[in-house]
Short mmCIF file of C-alpha atoms in Angstrom, two decimals:
data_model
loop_
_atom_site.label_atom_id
_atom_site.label_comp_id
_atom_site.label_asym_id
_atom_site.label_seq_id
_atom_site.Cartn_x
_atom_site.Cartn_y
_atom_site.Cartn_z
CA UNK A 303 0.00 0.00 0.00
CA UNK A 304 1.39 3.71 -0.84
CA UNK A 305 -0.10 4.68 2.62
CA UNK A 306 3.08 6.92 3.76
CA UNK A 307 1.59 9.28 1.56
CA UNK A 308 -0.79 9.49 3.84
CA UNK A 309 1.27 9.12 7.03
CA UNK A 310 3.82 11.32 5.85
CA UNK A 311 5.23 10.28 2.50
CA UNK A 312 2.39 9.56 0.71
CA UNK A 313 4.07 9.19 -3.35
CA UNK A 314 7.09 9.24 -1.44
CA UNK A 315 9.01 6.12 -3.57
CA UNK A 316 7.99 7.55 -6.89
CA UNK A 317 10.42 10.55 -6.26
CA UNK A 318 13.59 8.43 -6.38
CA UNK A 319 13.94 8.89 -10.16
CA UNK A 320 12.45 12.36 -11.78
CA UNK A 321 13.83 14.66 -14.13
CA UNK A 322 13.76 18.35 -13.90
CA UNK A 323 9.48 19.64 -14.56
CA UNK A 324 7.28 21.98 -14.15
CA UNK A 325 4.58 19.96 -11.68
CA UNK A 326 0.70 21.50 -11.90
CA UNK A 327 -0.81 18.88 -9.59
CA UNK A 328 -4.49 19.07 -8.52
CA UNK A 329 -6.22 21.40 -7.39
CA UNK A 330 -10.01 21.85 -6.22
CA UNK A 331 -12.32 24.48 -4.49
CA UNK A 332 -15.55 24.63 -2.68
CA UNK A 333 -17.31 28.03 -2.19
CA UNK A 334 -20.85 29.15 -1.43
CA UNK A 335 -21.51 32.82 -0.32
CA UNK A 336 -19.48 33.18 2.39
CA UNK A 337 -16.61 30.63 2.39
CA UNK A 338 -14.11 29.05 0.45
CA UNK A 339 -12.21 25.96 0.85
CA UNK A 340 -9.36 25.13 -1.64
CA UNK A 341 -8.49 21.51 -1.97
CA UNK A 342 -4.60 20.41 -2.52
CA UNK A 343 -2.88 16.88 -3.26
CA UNK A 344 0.74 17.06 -1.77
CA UNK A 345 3.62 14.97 -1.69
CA UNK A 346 5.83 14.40 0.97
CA UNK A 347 9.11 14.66 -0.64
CA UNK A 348 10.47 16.55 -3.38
CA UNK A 349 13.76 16.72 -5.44
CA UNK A 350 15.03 20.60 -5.07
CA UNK A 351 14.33 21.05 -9.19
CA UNK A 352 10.84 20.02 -9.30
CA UNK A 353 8.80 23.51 -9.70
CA UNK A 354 5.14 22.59 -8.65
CA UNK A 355 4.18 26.47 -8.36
CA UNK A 356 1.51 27.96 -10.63
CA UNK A 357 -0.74 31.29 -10.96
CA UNK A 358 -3.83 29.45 -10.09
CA UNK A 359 -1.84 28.21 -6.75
CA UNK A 360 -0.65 30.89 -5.85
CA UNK A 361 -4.03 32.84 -6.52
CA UNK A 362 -5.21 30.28 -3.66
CA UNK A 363 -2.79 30.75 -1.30
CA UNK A 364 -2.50 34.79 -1.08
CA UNK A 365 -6.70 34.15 -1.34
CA UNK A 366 -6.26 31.98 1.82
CA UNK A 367 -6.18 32.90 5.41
CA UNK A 368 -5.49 29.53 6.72
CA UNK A 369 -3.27 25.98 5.98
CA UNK A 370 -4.33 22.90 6.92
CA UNK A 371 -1.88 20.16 6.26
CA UNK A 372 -2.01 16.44 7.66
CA UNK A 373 0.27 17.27 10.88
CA UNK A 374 2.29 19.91 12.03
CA UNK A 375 3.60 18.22 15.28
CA UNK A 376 6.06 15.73 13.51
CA UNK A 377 9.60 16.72 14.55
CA UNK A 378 12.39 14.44 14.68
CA UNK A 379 12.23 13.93 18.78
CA UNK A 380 8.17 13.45 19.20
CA UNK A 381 8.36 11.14 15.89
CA UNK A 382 11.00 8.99 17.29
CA UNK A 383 9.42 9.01 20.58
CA UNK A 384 6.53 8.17 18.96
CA UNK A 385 8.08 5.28 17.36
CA UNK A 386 9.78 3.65 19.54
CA UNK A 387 6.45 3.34 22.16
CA UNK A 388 4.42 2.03 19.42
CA UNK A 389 7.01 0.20 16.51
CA UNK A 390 9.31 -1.78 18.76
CA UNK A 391 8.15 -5.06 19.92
CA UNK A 392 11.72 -6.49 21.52
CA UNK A 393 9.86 -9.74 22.74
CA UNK A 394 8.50 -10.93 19.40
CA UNK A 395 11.33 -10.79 16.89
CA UNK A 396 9.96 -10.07 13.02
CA UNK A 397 10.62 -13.03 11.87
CA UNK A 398 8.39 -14.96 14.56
CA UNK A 399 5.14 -13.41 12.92
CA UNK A 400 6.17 -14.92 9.14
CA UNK A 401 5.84 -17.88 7.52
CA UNK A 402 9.44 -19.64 5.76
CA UNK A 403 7.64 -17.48 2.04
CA UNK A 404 7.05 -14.15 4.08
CA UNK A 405 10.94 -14.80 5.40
CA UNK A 406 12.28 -14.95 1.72
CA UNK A 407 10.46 -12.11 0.66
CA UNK A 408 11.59 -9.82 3.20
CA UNK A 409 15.66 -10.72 3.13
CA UNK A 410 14.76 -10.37 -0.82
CA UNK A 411 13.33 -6.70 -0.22
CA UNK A 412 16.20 -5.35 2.51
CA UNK A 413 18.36 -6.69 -0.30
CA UNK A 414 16.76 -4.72 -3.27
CA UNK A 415 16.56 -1.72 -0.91
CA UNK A 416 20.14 -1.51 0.10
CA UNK A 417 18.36 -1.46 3.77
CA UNK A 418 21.53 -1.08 6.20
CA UNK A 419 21.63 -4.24 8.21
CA UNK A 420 19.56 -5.98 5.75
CA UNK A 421 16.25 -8.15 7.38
CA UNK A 422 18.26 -8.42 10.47
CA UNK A 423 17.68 -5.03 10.73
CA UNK A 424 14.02 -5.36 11.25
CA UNK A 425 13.90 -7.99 13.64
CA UNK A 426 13.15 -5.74 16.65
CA UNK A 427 10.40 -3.91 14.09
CA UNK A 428 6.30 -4.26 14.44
CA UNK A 429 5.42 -5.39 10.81
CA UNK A 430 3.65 -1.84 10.19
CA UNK A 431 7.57 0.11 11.04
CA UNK A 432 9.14 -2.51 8.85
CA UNK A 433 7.26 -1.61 5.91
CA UNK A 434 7.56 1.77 6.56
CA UNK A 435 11.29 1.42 6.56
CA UNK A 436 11.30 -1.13 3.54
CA UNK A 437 9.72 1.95 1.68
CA UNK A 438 11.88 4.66 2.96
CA UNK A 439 15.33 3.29 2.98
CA UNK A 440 16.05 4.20 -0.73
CA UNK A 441 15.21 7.46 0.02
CA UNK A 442 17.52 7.86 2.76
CA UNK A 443 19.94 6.47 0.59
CA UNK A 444 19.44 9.11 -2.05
CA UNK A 445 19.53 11.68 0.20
CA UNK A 446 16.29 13.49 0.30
CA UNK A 447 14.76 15.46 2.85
CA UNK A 448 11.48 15.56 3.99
CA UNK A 449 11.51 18.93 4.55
CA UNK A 450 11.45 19.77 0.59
CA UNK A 451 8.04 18.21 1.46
CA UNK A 452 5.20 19.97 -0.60
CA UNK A 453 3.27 20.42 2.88
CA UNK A 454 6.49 21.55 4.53
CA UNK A 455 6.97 24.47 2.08
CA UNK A 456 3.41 25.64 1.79
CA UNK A 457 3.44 25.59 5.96
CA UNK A 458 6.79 27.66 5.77
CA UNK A 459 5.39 29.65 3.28
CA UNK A 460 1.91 30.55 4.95
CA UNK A 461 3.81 30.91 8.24
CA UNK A 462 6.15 33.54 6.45
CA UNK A 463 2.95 35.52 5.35
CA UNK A 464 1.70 35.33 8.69
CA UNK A 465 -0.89 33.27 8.49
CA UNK A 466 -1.95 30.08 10.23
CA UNK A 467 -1.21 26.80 10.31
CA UNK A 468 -2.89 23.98 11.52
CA UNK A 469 -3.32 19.72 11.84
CA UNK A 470 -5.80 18.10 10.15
CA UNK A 471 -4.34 15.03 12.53
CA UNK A 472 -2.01 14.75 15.42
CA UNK A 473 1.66 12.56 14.91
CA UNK A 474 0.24 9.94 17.36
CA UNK A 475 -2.80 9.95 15.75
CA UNK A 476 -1.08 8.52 12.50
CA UNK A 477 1.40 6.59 14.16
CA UNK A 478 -1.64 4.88 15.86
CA UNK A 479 -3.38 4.51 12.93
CA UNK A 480 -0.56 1.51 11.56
CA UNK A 481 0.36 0.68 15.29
CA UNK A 482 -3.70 0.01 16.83
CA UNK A 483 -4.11 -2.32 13.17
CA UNK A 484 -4.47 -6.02 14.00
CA UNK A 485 -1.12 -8.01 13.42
CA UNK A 486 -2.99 -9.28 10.19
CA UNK A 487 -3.62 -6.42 8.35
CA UNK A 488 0.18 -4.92 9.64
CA UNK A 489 1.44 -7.78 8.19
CA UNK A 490 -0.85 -7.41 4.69
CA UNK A 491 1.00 -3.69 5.23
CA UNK A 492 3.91 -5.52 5.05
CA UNK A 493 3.77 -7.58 2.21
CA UNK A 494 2.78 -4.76 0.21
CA UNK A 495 5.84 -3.33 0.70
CA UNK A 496 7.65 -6.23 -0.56
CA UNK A 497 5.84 -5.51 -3.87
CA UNK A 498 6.68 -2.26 -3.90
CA UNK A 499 10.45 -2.49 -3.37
CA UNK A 500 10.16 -5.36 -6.43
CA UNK A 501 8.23 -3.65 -8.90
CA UNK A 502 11.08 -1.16 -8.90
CA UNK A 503 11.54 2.40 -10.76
CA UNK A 504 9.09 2.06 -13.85
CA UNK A 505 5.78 2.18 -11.84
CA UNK A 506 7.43 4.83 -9.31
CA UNK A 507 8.10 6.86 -12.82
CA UNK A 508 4.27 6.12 -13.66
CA UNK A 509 3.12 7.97 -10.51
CA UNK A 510 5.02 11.30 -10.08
CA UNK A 511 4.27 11.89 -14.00
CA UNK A 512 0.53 11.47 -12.97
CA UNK A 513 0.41 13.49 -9.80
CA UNK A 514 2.71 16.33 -11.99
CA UNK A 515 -0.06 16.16 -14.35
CA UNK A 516 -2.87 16.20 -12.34
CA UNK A 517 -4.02 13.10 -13.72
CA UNK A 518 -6.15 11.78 -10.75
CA UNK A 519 -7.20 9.15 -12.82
CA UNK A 520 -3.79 7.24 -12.73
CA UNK A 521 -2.48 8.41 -9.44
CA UNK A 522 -6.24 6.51 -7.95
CA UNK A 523 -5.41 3.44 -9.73
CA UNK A 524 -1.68 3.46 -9.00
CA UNK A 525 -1.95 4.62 -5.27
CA UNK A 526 -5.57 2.90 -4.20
CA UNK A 527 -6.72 -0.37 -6.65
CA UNK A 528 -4.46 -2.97 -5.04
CA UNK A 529 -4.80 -2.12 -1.63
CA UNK A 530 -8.59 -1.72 -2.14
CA UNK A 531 -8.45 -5.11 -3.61
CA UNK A 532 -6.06 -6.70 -1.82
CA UNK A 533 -7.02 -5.55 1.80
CA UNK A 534 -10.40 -3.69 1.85
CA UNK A 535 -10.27 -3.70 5.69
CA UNK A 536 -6.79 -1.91 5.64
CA UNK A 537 -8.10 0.36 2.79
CA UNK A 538 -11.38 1.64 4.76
CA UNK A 539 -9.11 2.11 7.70
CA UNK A 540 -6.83 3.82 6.54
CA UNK A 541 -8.46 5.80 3.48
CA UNK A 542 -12.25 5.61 3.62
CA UNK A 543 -12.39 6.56 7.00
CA UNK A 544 -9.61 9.45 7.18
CA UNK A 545 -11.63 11.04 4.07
CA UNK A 546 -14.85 11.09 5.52
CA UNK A 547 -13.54 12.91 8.68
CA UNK A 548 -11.91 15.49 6.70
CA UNK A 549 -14.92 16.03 4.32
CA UNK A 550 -16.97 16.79 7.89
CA UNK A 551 -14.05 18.96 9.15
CA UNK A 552 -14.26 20.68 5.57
CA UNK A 553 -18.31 20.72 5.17
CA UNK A 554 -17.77 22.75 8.88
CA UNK A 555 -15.51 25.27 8.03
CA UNK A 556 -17.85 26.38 4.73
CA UNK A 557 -20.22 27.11 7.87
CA UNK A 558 -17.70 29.80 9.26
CA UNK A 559 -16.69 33.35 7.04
CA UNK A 560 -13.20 32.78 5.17
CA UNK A 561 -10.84 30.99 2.89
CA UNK A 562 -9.21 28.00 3.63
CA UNK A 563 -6.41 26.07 1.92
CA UNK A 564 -6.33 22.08 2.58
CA UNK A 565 -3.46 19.99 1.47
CA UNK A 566 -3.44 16.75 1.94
CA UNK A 567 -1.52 13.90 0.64
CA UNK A 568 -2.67 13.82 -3.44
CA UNK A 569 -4.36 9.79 -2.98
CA UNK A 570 -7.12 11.25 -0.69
CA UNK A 571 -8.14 13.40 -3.49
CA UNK A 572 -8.58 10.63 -6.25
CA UNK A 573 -10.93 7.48 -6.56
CA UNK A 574 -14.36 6.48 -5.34
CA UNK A 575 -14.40 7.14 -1.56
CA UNK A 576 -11.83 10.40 -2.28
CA UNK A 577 -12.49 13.48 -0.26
CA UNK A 578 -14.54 15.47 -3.08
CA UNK A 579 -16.80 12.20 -2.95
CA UNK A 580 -17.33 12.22 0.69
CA UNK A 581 -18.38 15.96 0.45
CA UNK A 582 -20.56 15.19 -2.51
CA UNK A 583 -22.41 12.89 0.16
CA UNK A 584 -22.60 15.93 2.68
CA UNK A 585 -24.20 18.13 -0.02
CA UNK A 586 -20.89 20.11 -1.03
CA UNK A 587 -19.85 20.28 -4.66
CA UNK A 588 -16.04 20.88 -5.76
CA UNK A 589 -14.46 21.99 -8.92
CA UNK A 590 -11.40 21.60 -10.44
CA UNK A 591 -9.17 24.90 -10.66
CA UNK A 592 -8.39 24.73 -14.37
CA UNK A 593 -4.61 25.45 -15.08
#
């Protein structure tokens, strides 16, 4: 599942391996007479050469009063902290909770990833932290920074102006969300991850081409289909549910004078249960921003 998009690197993988562009990802907006709520699909990670800016964006944003990203308390020490109370399970070793199959295909994936330590490093890990750091340990390879993070620029932007910033969820929150799954779905989590780290570059290519595009279409059926398929539990945990608490949180603030600007990680704004859909079910329309 792509779900560190949603915990905090969201596309994150697909950014290993793009060229120099100009990105004009998504980008919605819901109004009535007295509020307006902009709707933004982020990544968490960036390469320093990717310009994502645009007139219509930036319309938004000096139209906006307020930022909502996902989180806002995630620095290093509360993350770690964080972490270590919920990822670390020193009595049941990794390797305990697979079978001899699930065992190959994780010293297969810590060898594709160049993960330091290889599986051993794991070991100590809950399944949900190991594919977390199955996903992320090319990226700490290639250097980059989560704090070239879409969200993190648009919060240091808005901040610059002024303005404030707030959390759509707390760290814990998301940390909980992977830590409080049963061991089953953690470990369905986890075998995704194996698939990921296989299916290499090509597909990663696939994705940041779709959300630089805007093309929702592809990033849904990229970032959603097999983990709807595969694990509809973990998919209505993890998705389903988040969106229809943000569509409320949304469908409240068009109650209250303003403009708002919303970015989230760009999956929660694509496919059948996205965000727009879950308003559509409150009785609030969104439109696309046209480039």
């Amino acid at each position: 599942m792509k779900l560190f998009q949603h915990i905090g690197a969201a596309l994150v993988l697909s950014l290993l391996l793009v060229a120099t562009a100009t990105a004009t990802p998504g980008l919605w907006v819901a109004k009535n007479d007295h509020a307006t709520v902009y709707l933004f699909g982020t990544v968490h990670l960036l390469p320093t050469d990717t310009n994502w800016s645009s007139p219509q964006l930036d319309q938004a944003l000096a139209e906006s009063q307020r930022l909502s990203i996902e989180i806002v308390d995630d620095d290093a020490a509360s993350m770690q902290a964080l972490v270590m109370q919920h990822g670390v399970d020193l009595s049941h070793p990794l390797s305990s909770k697979l079978d001899d199959s699930d065992q190959r295909s994780l010293e297969q994936a810590a060898e594709t990833a160049k993960l330091p330590g290889g599986a051993e490093a794991l070991q100590p890990m809950r399944p949900w932290l190991a594919a977390l750091t199955l996903t992320m340990a090319p990226l700490i390879q290639a250097g980059l920074d989560p704090n070239l993070g879409v969200d993190k620029l648009l919060k240091a932007r808005m901040q610059k102006d002024g303005k404030a910033v707030d959390g759509l969820e707390t760290a814990e929150q998301q940390i909980r969300m992977l830590a409080d799954l049963p061991e089953a779905m953690q470990l369905d989590f986890l075998r995704q991850s194996f698939k990921e780290v296989a299916e290499g570059p090509a597909k990663l290519r696939e994705l940041i081409d779709a959300w630089r595009d805007g093309d929702t279409a592809t990033i849904a059926r990229i970032e959603d289909e097999d983990i709807r398929k595969e694990s509809p539990l973990l998919y209505q945990r993890l998705i389903v549910e988040r969106n229809r608490a943000w569509a409320k949180l949304i469908a409240e603030r068009l109650q209250q004078p303003g403009v708002s600007f919303i970015a989230v990680g760009a999956g929660h704004l694509t496919g059948p249960d996205s965000v727009q859909v879950q308003l559509s079910k409150l009785g609030v329309e969104t439109s696309a921003v046209k480039n």
